[in-house]
Amino acid sequence: MDIMEIVDIQKRCRKQARAMTRKAYSRYDAIWTDGIKITPELAAMGENVIAAINRKMPNMLMRNHERPEIGEIASRHGFDNSAALVEYLLNYEPRGHHEENIYQALLQGRLLGCSEREIEIASTMATAEIMAVIRNCNKLAREMTDTAYEKYDEIWSGKILITPELLKHGREVINEINRKMPNLLTHNPMCSAIDQVAMEYKFDSVQELVDWLLDYKPRTSFLSRVCDELVCEALGLDVGKQDFGQYEIDEVPF
């Protein structure tokens, strides 16, 4: 599975888990908003009960005369009696834990068929952590691409004059080079001939330079491949499963 597919699944599962948690906790939230006054009826259930509820839901129970009593809250929110409400409050689980449990369960369902490492990444790394890895790898990949394409960029920027020496290699070769590197070969007499370029950039021969130009790979494809390889290495994924994308022709950079 592509790493961005994992990120997308994480986002979808997190959004769904939050929505399900909000719905599951709507009753708790309504009771917490109302609050409950500590009365003799509630105190009779024990200070340890009151302390346990307030530890889980701070300030839920207070000696505030403006707050409703526990019997009124039980009736208002559909409990059979005060004891049922107290048991409900004692069963309160922090919503963060509840949401995470739902999130992990949703993830496991969406990641069926994935490798153990892909499941581990999705389950243990936050989306922000994965995106930070991708950003760092993308930055490094751009630096590596700039280095790898430095000579191509210099030659492309200066262009090469179409001369009889170049025409000896055939129109098909010229067209193929210009297809891969648009406007590299030109009739502008201000540009250097191919033999001069070969000498300047220390190619052993004009043929070697021509072969090198024909071997040009689009920068975007190279960048995508390097970035994905770096991400896979950083995350311990199988690079063979990643989709590098296909790019046929670069935009003219000069």
mmCIF file of N, CA and C in Angstrom, residues 158-162 188-194 196-197 200:
data_model
loop_
_atom_site.group_PDB
_atom_site.id
_atom_site.type_symbol
_atom_site.label_atom_id
_atom_site.label_comp_id
_atom_site.label_asym_id
_atom_site.label_seq_id
_atom_site.Cartn_x
_atom_site.Cartn_y
_atom_site.Cartn_z
ATOM 1 N N GLY A 158 22.376 26.558 -21.451
ATOM 2 C CA GLY A 158 23.190 27.138 -22.514
ATOM 3 C C GLY A 158 22.736 26.744 -23.903
ATOM 4 N N LYS A 159 22.015 25.628 -24.041
ATOM 5 C CA LYS A 159 21.515 25.080 -25.299
ATOM 6 C C LYS A 159 22.675 24.625 -26.198
ATOM 7 N N ILE A 160 22.321 23.901 -27.245
ATOM 8 C CA ILE A 160 23.307 23.374 -28.176
ATOM 9 C C ILE A 160 22.889 23.739 -29.596
ATOM 10 N N LEU A 161 23.831 24.268 -30.352
ATOM 11 C CA LEU A 161 23.565 24.676 -31.737
ATOM 12 C C LEU A 161 23.482 23.445 -32.639
ATOM 13 N N ILE A 162 22.451 23.400 -33.469
ATOM 14 C CA ILE A 162 22.315 22.324 -34.444
ATOM 15 C C ILE A 162 23.271 22.603 -35.605
ATOM 16 N N ASN A 188 19.999 28.751 -32.977
ATOM 17 C CA ASN A 188 20.534 30.043 -32.539
ATOM 18 C C ASN A 188 22.062 30.019 -32.649
ATOM 19 N N PRO A 189 22.633 30.839 -33.518
ATOM 20 C CA PRO A 189 24.094 30.811 -33.731
ATOM 21 C C PRO A 189 24.893 31.280 -32.518
ATOM 22 N N MET A 190 24.227 31.861 -31.533
ATOM 23 C CA MET A 190 24.925 32.312 -30.331
ATOM 24 C C MET A 190 25.239 31.140 -29.395
ATOM 25 N N CYS A 191 24.648 29.983 -29.653
ATOM 26 C CA CYS A 191 24.868 28.814 -28.793
ATOM 27 C C CYS A 191 26.063 28.002 -29.287
ATOM 28 N N SER A 192 26.634 27.204 -28.387
ATOM 29 C CA SER A 192 27.822 26.401 -28.718
ATOM 30 C C SER A 192 27.442 25.156 -29.504
ATOM 31 N N ALA A 193 28.352 24.729 -30.387
ATOM 32 C CA ALA A 193 28.159 23.491 -31.145
ATOM 33 C C ALA A 193 28.365 22.300 -30.215
ATOM 34 N N ILE A 194 27.880 21.134 -30.635
ATOM 35 C CA ILE A 194 27.896 19.965 -29.759
ATOM 36 C C ILE A 194 29.306 19.503 -29.430
ATOM 37 N N GLN A 196 31.878 21.441 -29.045
ATOM 38 C CA GLN A 196 32.378 22.358 -28.021
ATOM 39 C C GLN A 196 31.797 22.010 -26.641
ATOM 40 N N VAL A 197 30.517 21.678 -26.634
ATOM 41 C CA VAL A 197 29.859 21.322 -25.371
ATOM 42 C C VAL A 197 30.467 20.033 -24.808
ATOM 43 N N GLU A 200 33.767 20.962 -23.325
ATOM 44 C CA GLU A 200 33.634 21.788 -22.123
ATOM 45 C C GLU A 200 33.230 20.939 -20.920
#
